CSV table of C-alpha atoms in Angstrom, one decimal:
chain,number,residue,atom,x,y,z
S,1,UNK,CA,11.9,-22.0,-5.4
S,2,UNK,CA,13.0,-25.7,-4.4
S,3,UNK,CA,13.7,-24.1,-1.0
S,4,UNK,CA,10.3,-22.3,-0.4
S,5,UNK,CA,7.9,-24.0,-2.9
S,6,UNK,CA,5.3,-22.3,-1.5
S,7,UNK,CA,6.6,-18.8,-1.2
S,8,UNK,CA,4.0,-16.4,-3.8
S,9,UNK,CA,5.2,-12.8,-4.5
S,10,UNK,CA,2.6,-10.8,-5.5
S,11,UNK,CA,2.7,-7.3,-7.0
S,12,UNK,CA,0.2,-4.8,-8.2
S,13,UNK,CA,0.9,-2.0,-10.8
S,14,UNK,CA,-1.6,0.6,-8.7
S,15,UNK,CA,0.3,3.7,-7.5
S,16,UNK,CA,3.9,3.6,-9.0
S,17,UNK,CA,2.6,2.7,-12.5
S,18,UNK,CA,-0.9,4.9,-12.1
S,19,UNK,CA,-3.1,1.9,-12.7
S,20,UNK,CA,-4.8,1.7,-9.0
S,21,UNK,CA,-8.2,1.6,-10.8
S,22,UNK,CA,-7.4,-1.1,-13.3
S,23,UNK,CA,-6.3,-4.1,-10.4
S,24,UNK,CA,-4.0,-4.9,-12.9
S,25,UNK,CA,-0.9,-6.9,-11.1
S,26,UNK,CA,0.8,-10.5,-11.2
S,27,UNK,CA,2.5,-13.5,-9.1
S,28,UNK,CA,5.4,-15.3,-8.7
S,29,UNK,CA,5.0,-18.9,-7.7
S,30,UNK,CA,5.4,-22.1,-8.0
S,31,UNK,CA,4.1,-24.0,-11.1
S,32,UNK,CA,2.0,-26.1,-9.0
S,33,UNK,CA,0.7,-23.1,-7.0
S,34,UNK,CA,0.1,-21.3,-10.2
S,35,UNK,CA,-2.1,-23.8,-11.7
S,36,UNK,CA,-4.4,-23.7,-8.7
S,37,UNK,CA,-4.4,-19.9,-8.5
S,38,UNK,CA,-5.4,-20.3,-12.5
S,39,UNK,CA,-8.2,-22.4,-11.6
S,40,UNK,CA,-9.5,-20.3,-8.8
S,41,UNK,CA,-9.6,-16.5,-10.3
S,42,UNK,CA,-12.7,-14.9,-11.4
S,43,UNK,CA,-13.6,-14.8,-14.7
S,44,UNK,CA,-13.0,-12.2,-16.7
S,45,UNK,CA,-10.8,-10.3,-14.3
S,46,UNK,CA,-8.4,-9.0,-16.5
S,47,UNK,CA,-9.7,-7.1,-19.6
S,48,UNK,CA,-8.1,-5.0,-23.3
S,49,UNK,CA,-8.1,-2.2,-21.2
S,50,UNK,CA,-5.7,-3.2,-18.3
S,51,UNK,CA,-3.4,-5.4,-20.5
S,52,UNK,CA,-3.1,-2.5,-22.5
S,53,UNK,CA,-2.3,0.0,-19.6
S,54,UNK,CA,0.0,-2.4,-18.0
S,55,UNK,CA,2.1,-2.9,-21.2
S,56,UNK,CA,2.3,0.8,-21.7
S,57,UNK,CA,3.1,1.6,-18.0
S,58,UNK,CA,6.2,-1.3,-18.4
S,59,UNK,CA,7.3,1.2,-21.1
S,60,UNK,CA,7.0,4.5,-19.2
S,61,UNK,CA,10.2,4.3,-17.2
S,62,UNK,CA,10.2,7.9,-16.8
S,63,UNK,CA,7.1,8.3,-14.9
S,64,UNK,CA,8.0,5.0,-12.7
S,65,UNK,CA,11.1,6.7,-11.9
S,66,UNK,CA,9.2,10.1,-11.0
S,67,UNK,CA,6.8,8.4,-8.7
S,68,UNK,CA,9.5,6.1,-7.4
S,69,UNK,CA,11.3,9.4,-6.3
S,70,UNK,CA,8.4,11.4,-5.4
S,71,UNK,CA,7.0,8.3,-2.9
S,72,UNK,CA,10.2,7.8,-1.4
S,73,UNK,CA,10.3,11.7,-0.5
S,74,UNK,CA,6.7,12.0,0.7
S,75,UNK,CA,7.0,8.8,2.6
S,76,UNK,CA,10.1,10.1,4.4
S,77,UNK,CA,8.4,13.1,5.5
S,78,UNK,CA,5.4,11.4,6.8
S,79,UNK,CA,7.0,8.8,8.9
S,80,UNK,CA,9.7,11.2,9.9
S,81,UNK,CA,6.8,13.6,11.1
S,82,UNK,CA,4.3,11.0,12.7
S,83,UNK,CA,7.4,9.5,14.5
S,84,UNK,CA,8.0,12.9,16.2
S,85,UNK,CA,4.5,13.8,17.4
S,86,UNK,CA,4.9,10.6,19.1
S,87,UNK,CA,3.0,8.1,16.6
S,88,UNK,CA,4.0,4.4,16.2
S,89,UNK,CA,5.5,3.8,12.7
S,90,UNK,CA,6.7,0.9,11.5
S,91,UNK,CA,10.0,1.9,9.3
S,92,UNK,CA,8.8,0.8,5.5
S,93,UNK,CA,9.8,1.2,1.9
S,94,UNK,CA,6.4,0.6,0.3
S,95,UNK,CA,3.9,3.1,-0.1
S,96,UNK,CA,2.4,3.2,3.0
S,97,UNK,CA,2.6,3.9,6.8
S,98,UNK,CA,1.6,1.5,9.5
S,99,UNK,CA,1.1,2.9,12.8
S,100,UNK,CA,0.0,1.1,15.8
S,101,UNK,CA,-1.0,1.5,19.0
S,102,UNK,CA,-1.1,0.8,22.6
S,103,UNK,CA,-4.8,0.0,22.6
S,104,UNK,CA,-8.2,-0.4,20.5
S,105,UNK,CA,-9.7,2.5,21.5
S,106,UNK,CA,-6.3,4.7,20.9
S,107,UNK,CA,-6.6,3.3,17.4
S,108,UNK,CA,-10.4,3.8,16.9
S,109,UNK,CA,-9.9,7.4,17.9
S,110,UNK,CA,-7.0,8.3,15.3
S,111,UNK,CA,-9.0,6.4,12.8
S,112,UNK,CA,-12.1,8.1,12.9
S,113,UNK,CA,-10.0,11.3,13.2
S,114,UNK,CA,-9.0,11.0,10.0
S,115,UNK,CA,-12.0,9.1,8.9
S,116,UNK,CA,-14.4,12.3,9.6
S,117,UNK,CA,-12.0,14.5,7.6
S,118,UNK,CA,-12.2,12.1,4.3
S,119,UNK,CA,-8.8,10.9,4.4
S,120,UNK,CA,-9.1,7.1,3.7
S,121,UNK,CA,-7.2,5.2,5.6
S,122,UNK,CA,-7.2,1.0,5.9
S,123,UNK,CA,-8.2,-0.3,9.3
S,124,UNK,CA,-6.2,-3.6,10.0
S,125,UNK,CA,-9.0,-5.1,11.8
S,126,UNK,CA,-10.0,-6.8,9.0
S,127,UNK,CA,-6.7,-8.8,9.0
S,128,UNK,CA,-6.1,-9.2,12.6
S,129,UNK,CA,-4.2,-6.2,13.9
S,130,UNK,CA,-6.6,-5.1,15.9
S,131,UNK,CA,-4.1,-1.7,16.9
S,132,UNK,CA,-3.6,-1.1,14.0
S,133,UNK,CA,-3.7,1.4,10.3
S,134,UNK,CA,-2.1,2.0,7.4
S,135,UNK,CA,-1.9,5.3,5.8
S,136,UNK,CA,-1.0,5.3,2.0
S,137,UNK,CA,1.8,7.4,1.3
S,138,UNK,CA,-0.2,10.8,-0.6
S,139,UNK,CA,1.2,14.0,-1.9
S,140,UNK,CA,2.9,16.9,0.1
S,141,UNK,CA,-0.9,18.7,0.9
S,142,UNK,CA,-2.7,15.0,2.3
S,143,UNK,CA,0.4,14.7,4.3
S,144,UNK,CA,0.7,18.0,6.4
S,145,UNK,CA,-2.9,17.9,6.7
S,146,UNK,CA,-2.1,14.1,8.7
S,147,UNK,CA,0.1,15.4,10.4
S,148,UNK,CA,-1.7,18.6,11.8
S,149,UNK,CA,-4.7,16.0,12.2
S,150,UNK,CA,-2.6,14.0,14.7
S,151,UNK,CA,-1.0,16.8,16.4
């Protein structure tokens, strides 16, 4: 911390811990950062409910360690699949995919590919990579049916 004092890592218990719904997550910082974060939040953003989930999902190792194992394999078969029908994939070890692309309108037409077919995917416009989306990692069916999309 004395070397980056204002480094923040932030994590979320959504997918591994089943809690996506609930926003439940937490930061790492610096005590000076984490007093103005404190001062800044919304009220009432964390409820029973979530502090309850979140203390029973730190508990279920077992089903952290079968979604661990399960995102890892799916993820693998995505990006090893997107990579050979000749997408750009960024190599990752979260629970997404982030493609991008030579241009806008290359990215506009992949997303609105998928878009029209209901898979949800995040557009990166909104955070300045204009060529660019990111595909949460889904089970074995959602990922063939990407991959035949894009084909």
């Amino acid at each position: 911390q004395k070397k980056y004092p204002n480094l923040v890592i932030l994590r979320t218990f959504s997918k591994i811990y089943g809690l996506a719904g609930l926003r439940v997550g937490y930061a790492i910082a610096d005590i000076k950062i984490a007093e103005a974060l404190k001062k800044n939040r919304i009220p009432f953003f964390f409820n029973c409910l979530s502090e309850d989930a979140a203390l029973a999902a730190l508990e279920d190792n077992k089903f952290l360690s079968e979604c661990a194992k399960k995102n890892k394999k799916e993820r693998a078969f995505l990006y090893e699949n997107l990579k050979k029908i000749g997408m750009h994939v960024v190599p990752t070890q979260g629970n997404f995919i982030y493609l991008y692309f030579s241009s806008e309108e290359e990215k506009e037409t992949t997303f609105k590919k998928l878009s029209n077919e209901g898979i949800v995917i995040c557009n990166l416009m909104v955070f300045g990579q204009e060529k660019s989306l990111r595909i949460t990692v889904g089970d074995r069916e959602i990922c063939k049916r990407i991959i035949k999309l894009l084909s």
